[in-house]
Coordinates of C-alpha atoms in Angstrom, one line a residue:
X1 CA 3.7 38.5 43.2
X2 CA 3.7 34.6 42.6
X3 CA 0.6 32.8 44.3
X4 CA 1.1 30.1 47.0
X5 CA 0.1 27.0 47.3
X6 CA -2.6 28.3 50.2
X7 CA -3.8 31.0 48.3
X8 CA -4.9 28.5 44.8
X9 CA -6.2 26.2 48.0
X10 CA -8.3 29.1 49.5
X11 CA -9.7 30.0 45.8
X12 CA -10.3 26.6 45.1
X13 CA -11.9 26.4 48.5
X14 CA -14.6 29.4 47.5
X15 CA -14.9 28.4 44.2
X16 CA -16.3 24.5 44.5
X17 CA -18.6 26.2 47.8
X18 CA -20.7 28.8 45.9
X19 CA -21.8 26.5 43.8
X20 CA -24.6 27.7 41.5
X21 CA -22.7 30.6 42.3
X22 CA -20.0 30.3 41.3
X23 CA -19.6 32.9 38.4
X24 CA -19.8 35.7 40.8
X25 CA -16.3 34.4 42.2
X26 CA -14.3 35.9 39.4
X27 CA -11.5 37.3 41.4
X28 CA -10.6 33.8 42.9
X29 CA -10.5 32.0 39.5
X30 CA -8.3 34.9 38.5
X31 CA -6.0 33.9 41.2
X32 CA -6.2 30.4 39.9
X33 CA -4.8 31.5 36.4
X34 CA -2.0 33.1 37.5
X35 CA -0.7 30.2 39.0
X36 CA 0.5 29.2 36.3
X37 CA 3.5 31.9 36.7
X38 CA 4.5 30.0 40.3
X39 CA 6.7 27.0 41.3
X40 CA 6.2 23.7 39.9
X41 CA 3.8 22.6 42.6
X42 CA 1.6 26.0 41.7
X43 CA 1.7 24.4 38.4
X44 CA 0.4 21.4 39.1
X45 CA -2.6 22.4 41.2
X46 CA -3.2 25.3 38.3
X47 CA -3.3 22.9 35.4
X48 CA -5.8 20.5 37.8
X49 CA -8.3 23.8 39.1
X50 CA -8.3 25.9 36.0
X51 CA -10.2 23.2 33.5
X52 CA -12.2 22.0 36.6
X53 CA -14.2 25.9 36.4
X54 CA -13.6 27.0 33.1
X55 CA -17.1 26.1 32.1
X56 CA -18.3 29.0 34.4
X57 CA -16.2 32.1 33.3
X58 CA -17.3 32.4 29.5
X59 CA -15.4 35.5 29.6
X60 CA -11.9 34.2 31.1
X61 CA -12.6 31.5 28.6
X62 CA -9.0 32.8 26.3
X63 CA -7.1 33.7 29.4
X64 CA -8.0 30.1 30.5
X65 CA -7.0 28.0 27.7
X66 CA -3.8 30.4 27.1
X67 CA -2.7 29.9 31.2
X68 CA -3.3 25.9 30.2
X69 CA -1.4 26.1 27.1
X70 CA 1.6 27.9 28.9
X71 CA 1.3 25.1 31.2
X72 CA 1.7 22.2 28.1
X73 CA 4.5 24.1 26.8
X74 CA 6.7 23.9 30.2
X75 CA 10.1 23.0 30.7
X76 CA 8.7 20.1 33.5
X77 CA 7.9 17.0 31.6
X78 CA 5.6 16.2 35.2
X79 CA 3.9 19.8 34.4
X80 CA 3.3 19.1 30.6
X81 CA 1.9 15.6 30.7
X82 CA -0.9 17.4 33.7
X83 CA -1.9 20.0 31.6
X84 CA -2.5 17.6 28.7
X85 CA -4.7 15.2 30.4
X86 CA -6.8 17.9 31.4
X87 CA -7.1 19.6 28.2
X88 CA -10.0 17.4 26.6
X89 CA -11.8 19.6 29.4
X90 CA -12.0 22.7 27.6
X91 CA -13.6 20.5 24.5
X92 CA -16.9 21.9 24.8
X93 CA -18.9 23.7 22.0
X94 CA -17.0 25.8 19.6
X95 CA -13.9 25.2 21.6
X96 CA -13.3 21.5 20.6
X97 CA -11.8 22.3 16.9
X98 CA -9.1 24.6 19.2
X99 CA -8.4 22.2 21.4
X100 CA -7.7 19.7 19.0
X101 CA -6.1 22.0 16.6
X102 CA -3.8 22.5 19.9
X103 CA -3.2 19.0 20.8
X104 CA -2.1 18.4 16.9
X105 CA 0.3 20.8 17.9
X106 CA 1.8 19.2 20.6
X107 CA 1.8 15.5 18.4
X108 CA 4.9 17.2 17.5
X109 CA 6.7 16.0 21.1
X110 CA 10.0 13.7 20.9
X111 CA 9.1 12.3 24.9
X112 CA 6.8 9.0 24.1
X113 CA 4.9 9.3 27.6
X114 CA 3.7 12.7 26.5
X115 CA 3.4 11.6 23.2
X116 CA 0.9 8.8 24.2
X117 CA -0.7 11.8 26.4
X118 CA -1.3 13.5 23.8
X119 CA -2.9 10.8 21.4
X120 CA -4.8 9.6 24.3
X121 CA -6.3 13.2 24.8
X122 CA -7.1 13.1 21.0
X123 CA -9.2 10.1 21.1
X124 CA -11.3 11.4 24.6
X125 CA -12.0 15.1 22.3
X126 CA -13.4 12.6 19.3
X127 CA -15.9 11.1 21.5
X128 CA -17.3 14.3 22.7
X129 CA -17.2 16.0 19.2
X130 CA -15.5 14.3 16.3
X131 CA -16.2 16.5 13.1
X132 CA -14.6 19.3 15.6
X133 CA -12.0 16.8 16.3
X134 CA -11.0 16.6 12.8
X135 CA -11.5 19.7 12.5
X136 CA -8.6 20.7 14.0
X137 CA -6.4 18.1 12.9
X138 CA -6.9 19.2 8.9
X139 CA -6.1 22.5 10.2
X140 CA -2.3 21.8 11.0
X141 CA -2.4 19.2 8.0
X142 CA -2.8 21.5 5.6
X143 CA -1.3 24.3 7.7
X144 CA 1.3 23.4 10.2
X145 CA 4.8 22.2 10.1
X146 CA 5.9 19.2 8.8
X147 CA 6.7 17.0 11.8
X148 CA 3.3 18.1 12.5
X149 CA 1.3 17.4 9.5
X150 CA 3.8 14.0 9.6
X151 CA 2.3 13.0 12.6
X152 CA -1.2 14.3 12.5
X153 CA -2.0 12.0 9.0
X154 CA 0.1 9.1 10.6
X155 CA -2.6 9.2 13.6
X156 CA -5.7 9.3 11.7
X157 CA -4.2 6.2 9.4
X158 CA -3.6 4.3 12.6
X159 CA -6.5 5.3 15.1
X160 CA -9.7 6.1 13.0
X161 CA -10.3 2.5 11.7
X162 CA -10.3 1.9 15.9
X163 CA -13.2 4.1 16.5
X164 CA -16.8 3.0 17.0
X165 CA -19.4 3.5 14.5
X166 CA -21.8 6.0 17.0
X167 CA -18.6 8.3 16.8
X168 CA -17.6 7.7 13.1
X169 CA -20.7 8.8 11.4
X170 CA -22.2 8.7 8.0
X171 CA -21.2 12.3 8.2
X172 CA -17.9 12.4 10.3
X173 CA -17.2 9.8 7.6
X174 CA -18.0 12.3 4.2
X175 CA -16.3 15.0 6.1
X176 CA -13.0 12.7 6.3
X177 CA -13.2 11.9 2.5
X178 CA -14.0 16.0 1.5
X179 CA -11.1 16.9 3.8
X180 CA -8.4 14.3 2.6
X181 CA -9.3 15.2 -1.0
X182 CA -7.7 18.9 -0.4
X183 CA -4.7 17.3 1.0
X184 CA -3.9 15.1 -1.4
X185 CA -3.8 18.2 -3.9
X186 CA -0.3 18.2 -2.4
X187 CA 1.3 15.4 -0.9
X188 CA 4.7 13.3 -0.7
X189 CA 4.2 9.2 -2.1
X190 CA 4.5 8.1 2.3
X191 CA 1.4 11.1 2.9
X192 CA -0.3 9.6 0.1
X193 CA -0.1 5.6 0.9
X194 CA -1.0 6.9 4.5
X195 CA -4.1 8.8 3.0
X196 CA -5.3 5.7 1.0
X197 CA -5.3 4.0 4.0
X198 CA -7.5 6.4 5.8
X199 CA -10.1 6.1 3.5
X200 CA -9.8 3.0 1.9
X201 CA -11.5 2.1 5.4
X202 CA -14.1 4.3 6.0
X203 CA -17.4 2.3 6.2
X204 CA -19.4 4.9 3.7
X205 CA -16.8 3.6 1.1
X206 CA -17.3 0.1 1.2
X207 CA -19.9 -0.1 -1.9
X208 CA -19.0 -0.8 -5.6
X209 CA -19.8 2.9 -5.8
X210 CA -17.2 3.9 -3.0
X211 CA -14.6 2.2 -4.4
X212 CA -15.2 3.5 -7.9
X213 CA -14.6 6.6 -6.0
X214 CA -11.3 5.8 -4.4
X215 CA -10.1 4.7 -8.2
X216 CA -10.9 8.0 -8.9
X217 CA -9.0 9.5 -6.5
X218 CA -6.0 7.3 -7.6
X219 CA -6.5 8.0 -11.2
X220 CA -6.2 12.0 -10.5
X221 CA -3.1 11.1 -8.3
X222 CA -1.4 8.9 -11.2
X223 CA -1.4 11.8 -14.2
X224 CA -2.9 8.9 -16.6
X225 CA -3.4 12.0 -18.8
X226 CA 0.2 12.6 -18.9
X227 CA 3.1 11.0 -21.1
X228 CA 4.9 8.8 -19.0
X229 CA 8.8 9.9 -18.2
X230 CA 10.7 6.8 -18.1
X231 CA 14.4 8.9 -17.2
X232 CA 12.6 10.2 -14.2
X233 CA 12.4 8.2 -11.1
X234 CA 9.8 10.0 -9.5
X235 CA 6.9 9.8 -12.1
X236 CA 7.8 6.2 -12.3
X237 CA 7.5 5.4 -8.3
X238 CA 4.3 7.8 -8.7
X239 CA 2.8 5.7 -11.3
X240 CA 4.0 2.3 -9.0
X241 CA 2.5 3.4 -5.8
X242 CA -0.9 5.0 -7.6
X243 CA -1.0 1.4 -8.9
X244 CA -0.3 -0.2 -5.8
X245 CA -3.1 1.2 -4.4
X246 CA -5.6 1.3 -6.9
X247 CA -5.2 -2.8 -7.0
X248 CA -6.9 -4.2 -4.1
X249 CA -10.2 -1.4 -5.1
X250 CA -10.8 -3.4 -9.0
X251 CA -13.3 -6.0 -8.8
X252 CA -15.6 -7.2 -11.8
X253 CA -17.4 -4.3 -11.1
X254 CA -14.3 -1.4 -10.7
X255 CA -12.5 -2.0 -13.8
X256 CA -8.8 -1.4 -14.1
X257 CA -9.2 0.1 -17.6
X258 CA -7.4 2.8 -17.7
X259 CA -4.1 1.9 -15.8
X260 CA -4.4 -1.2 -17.7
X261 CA -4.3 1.4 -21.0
X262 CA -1.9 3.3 -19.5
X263 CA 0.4 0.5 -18.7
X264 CA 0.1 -1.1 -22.5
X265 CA 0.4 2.3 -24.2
X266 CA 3.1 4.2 -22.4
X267 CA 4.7 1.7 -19.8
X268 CA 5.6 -1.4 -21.7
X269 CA 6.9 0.9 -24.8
X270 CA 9.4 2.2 -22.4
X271 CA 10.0 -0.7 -20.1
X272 CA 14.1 -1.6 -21.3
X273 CA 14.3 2.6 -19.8
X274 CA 12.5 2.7 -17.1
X275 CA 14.6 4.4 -14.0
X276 CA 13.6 1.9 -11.0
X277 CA 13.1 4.6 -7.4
X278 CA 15.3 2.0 -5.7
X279 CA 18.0 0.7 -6.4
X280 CA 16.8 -3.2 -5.2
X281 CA 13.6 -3.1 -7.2
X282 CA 13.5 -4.7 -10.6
X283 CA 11.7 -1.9 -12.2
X284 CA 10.6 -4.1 -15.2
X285 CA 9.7 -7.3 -13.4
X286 CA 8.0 -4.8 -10.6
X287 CA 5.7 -3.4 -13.8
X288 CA 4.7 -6.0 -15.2
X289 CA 3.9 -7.7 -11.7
X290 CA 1.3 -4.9 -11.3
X291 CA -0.2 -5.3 -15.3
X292 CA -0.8 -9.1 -14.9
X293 CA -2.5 -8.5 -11.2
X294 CA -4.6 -5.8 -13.1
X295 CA -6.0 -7.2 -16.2
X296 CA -8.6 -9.5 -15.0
X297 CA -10.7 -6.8 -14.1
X298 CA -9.6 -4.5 -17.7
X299 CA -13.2 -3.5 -19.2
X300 CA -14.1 -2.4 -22.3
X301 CA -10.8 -1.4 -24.2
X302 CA -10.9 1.4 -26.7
X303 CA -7.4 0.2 -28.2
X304 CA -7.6 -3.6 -27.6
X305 CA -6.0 -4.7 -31.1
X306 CA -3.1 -2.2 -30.3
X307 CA -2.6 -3.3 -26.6
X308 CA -2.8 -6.6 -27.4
X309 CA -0.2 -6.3 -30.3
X310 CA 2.2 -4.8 -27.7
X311 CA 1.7 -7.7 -25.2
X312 CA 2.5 -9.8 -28.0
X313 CA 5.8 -7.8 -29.4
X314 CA 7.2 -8.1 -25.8
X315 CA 6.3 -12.2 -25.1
X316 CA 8.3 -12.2 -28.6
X317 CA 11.2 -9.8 -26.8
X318 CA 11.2 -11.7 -23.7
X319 CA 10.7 -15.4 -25.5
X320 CA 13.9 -16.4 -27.6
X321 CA 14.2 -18.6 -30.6
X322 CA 15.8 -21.9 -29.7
X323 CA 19.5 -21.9 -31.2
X324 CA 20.4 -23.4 -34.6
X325 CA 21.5 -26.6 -34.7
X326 CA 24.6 -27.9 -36.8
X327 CA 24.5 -30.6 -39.6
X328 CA 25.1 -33.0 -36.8
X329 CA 22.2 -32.2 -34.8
X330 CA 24.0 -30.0 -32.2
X331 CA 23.7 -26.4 -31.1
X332 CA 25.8 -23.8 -32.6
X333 CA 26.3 -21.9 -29.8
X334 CA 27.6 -22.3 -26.8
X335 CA 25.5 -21.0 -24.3
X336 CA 21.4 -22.0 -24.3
X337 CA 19.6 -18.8 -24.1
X338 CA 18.3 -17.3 -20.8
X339 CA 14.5 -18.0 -20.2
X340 CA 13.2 -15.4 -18.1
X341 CA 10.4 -17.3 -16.5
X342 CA 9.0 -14.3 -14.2
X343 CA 8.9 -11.7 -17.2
X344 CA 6.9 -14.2 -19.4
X345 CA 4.5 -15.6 -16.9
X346 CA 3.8 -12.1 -16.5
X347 CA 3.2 -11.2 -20.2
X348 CA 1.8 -14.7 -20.9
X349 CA -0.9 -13.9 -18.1
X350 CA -1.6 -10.8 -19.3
X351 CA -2.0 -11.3 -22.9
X352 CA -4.4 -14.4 -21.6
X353 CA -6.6 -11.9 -20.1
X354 CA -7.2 -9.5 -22.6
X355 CA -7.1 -12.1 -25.2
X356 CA -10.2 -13.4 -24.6
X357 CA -11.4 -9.9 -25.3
X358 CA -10.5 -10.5 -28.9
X359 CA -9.9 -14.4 -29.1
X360 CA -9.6 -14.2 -32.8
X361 CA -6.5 -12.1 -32.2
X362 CA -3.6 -14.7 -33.2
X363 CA -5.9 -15.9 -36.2
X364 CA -7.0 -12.6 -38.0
X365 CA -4.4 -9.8 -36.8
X366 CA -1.4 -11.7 -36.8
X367 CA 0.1 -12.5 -39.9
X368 CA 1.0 -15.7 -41.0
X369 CA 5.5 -15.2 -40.4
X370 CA 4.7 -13.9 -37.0
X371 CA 2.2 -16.1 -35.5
X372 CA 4.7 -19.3 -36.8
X373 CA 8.0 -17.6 -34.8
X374 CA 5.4 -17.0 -32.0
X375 CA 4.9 -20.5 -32.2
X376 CA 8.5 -21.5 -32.2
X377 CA 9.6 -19.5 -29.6
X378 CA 6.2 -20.5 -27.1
X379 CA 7.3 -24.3 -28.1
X380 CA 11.0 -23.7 -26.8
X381 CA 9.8 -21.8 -24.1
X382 CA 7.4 -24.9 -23.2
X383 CA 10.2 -27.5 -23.4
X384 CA 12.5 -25.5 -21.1
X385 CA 9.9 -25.0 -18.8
X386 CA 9.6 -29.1 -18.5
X387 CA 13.3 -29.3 -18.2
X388 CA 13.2 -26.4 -15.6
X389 CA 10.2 -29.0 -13.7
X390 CA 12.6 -31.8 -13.4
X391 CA 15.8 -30.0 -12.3
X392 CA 13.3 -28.7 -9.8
X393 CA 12.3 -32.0 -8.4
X394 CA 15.6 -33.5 -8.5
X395 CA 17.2 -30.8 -6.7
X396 CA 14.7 -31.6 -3.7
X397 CA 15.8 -35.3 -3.2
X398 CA 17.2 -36.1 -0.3
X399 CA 16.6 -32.7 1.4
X400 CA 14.9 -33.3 5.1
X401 CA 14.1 -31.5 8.3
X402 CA 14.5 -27.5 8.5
X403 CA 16.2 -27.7 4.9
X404 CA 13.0 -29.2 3.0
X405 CA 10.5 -27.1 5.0
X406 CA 12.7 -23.7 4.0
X407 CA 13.0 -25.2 0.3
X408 CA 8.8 -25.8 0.2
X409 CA 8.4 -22.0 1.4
X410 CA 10.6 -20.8 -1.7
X411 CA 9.2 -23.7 -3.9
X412 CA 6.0 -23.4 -4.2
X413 CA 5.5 -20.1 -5.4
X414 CA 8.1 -21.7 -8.4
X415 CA 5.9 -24.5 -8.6
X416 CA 3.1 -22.3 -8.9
X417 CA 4.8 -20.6 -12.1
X418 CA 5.2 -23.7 -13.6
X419 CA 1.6 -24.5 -13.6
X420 CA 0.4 -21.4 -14.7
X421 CA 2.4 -20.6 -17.0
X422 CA 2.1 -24.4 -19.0
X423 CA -1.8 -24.0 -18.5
X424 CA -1.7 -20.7 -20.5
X425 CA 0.6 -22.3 -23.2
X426 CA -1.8 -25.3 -23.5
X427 CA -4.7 -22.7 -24.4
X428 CA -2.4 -21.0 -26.4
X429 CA -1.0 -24.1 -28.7
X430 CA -5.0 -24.7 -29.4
X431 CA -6.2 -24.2 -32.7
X432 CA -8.1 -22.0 -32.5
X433 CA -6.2 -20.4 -29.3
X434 CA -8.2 -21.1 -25.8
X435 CA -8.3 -18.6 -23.5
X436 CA -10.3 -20.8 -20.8
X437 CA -8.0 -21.6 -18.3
X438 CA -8.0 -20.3 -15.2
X439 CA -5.2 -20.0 -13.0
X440 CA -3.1 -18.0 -10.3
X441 CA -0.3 -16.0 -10.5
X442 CA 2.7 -17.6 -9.1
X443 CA 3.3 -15.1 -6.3
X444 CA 0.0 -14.6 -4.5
X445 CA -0.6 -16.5 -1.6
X446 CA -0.9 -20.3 -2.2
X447 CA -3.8 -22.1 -0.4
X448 CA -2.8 -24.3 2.4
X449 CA -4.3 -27.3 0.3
X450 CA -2.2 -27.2 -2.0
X451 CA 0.7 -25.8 -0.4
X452 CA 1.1 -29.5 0.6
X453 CA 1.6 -32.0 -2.3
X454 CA 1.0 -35.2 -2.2
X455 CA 4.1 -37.2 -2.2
X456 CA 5.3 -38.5 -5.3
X457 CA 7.8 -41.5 -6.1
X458 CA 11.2 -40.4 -6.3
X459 CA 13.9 -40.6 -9.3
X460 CA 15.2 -43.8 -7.7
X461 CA 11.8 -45.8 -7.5
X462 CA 10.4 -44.5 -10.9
X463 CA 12.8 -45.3 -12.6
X464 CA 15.3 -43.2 -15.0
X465 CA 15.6 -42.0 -18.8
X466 CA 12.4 -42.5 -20.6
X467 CA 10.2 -43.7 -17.5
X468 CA 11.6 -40.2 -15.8
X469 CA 10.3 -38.4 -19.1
X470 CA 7.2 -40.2 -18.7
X471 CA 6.3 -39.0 -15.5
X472 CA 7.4 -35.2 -16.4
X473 CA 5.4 -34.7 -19.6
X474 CA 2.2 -34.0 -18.9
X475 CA 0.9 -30.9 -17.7
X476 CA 0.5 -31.2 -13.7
X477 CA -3.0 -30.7 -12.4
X478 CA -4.2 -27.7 -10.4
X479 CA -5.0 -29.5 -7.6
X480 CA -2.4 -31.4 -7.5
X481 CA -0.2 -28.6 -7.0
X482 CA 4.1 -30.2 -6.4
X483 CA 6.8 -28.3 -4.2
X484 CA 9.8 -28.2 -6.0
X485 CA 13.1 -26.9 -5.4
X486 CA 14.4 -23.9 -7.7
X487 CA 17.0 -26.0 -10.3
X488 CA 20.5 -25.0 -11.8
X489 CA 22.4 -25.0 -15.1
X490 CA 21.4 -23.0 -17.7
X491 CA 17.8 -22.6 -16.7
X492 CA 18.4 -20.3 -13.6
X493 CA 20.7 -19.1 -11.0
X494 CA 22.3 -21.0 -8.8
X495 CA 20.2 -23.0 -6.3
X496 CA 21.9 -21.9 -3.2
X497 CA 21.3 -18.0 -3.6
X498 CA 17.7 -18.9 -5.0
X499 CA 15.6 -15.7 -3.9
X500 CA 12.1 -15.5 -6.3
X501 CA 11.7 -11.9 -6.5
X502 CA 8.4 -10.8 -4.7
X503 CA 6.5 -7.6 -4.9
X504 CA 8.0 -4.7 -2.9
X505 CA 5.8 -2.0 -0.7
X506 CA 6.6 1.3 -0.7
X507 CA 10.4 2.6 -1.2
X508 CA 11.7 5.9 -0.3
X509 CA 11.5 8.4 2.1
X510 CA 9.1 11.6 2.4
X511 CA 9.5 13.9 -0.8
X512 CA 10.1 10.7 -3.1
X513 CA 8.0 10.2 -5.8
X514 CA 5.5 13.0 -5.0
X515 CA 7.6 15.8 -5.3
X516 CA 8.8 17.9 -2.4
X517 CA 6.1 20.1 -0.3
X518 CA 6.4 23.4 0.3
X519 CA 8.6 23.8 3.8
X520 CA 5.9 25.8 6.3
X521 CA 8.1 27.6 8.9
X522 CA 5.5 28.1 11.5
X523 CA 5.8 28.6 15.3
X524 CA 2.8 28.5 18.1
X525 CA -0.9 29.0 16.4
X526 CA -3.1 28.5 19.3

């Protein structure tokens, strides 16, 4: 027989009047509980009186959290959302790690009140007990279904960086790191970038010697100790997101050593066949993006000579010869040959970097035939780059309003090439080589000082043919830093569809890159 609405009053009614009593009151509590079996109103009152007195029937405690459970499961939305809010009630003791293993559950929820219910009721359980709180959420991470474990690692990437330092402990904090160390023993590439950002910002990590240890969590995710499969797009977005997020840990004191290794001694040998994960990413521009950004902070090199011949073979590969010239002085060929000024700013900075390693490098272990083509090729590469400067500064005459402001935006990271890349030819072109200069790579963020050039005469008031020349041959000062606008001809693309190519984030859905988990086929665990 369903209860009434005056019968869960009346037992209510007893209940809050004994008191210190009120354990001897069983029978009315019981009367509570099966409310849950009435009408919707029943339900409401149940899922507001049965948390309210769990605390004094340890023995009803099951048949309690089940009647509220039943209640969170309803087919009312009204009904649900009440039970949920009340269920950070039954967080006490050895209970808490339930609960939240039960409100991981209900993450799963496609109604975004409820969901935000449910989140919120997360966050009141890891105030009152947060180990137990995370507890329960590793549980269905390692254990539960996917659009569970989905949204369980997407809440604690987004919510435990918000969390106060009195709940996120030194040891909450090592308990995070143990936990997330098992799950990353199986994860898709989204799981893992998600992961990385969970404890990339834990507080107990933020020491030279925490970050060594997020590099070696990277370095296990990476297979560094494997050959490198260049056919296969998955171990190649694998090695690009393990790389992605290994970057921002190397300082002077985390070395990038061995992706730097890897990247000279199985990546560049295979760069013209590397299968990009996407089909919008440059695969090779992408690679060796992520090799210049990490060989400032390369240490000791077991294989420097060799790694440093193979940056050199590909600034050769990636440098042409300038074409022949005829018996009258002009080019043979047609066409001028392409110069791919973001592959060799790449490999230019690069070889910089771990050339001063071994500065004698060009001088003793480079023969005599080679170092004179490097030569050749650096010097045509040099001229076009001065070329590729004034096509850049004419084409941004006469441009005003939204038009110039767009064309600085795009600009300056061009302008930014330019610089670096004639600084590290200057060195270069020493004898001996320099490796002194220090400069930025053209796609990181530009400083606001020198986002802004100083304005410079134009064509008309300087003047043409040899006073233009004049003004474009010497290498432009670092702080002195010009917007341009990308140029045409045989240099580039065309100006109009100009788009420098910038570093991507992560590409492709769960499953990519990773591999696929194993489906879990799992129904109600509380």
């Amino acid at each position: 027989m369903a209860v009434t609405i005056e019968e869960l009053y009346r037992s209510y009614g007893v209940l809050a009047d004994a008191k210190d009593n009120v354990s001897q009151h069983k029978d009315a509590y019981q009367v509570i509980l099966d409310g849950v079996k009435s009408g919707a109103k029943e339900k409401r009152l149940a899922a507001q009186f049965i948390p309210k007195f769990f605390s004094s029937f340890p023995e009803l405690a099951d048949a309690a959290i089940h009647a509220q459970l039943d209640l969170c499961e309803d087919e009312d939305v009204s009904i649900r959302r009440q039970a949920i809010k009340e269920l950070p009630r039954f967080a006490t003791g050895e209970n808490t790690l339930r609960v939240a293993d039960i409100l991981t559950q209900l993450l799963q929820t496609d109604d975004t009140a409820e969901f935000n219910q449910v989140n919120a009721a997360l966050i009141s359980i890891f105030k009152i007990d947060a180990k137990g709180t995370l507890g329960g959420l590793f549980s269905q991470i390692l254990q539960g279904e996917d659009i569970v474990r989905e949204r369980a690692i997407k809440f604690l990437s987004v919510k435990l960086k918000t969390l106060p330092e009195d709940v996120m402990t030194k040891e909450v904090e090592d308990y995070v790191f143990s936990e997330t160390k098992k799950v990353l023993e199986d994860v898709t590439g989204e799981e893992f970038v998600l992961l990385m950002r969970v404890v990339s910002g834990l507080r107990v990590l933020q020491t030279v010697n925490g970050r060594q240890q997020l590099v070696e969590l990277v370095v296990e995710q990476a297979f560094l100790e494997q050959a490198l499969n260049p056919a296969d797009p998955d171990t190649v977005d694998r090695l690009l997101q393990c790389t992605r997020q290994a970057l921002p840990l190397f300082s002077k004191n985390v070395h990038s050593t061995r992706f730097v290794t890897y990247f000279c001694e199985h990546v560049l040998p295979n760069l013209s066949t590397l299968t990009s994960p996407a089909a919008e990413l440059d695969i090779q521009l992408e690679v060796l993006k992520l090799l210049a950004e990490m060989s400032p902070f390369c240490g000791d090199m077991e294989k420097l000579e060799a790694n440093l011949n193979m940056l050199f073979n590909k600034l050769l590969e990636f440098m042409p010869l300038p074409p022949e010239e005829g018996e009258n002085g002009e080019n043979t060929v047609s066409e001028e040959p392409k110069l791919q000024f973001s592959y060799v700013e790449c490999l230019l900075y690069s070889f910089h970097q771990l050339g001063k390693k071994l500065p004698d490098f060009l001088l003793d272990k480079v023969d005599g035939e080679r170092l004179k083509d490097f030569k050749i090729r650096l010097q045509y590469f040099a001229r076009g780059l001065q070329v590729y400067i004034r096509q850049l500064r004419v084409a941004l005459q006469g441009k005003t309003g939204d038009a110039l402001k767009t064309d600085e935006v795009k600009t300056a990271v061009v302008n930014s090439l330019c610089i670096l890349q004639q600084e590290i030819i200057s060195d270069l072109f020493h004898n001996p080589p320099s490796y002194k200069s220090t400069v930025t790579l053209s796609w990181k963020p530009v400083q606001k000082t020198e986002a802004v050039a100083p304005k410079r005469p134009s064509g008309e008031e300087m003047g043409t043919g040899a006073s233009m020349k004049k003004q474009i041959t010497p290498l432009p000062r670092r702080d002195a830093r010009q917007i341009y606008n990308p140029p045409s001809g045989k240099y580039s693309a065309t100006i109009g569809n100009f788009n420098y190519e910038q570093r991507g984030g992560f590409r492709g859905g769960r499953g990519r890159g990773f591999g696929a988990r194993g489906n879990r086929s799992r129904g109600r665990i509380y």
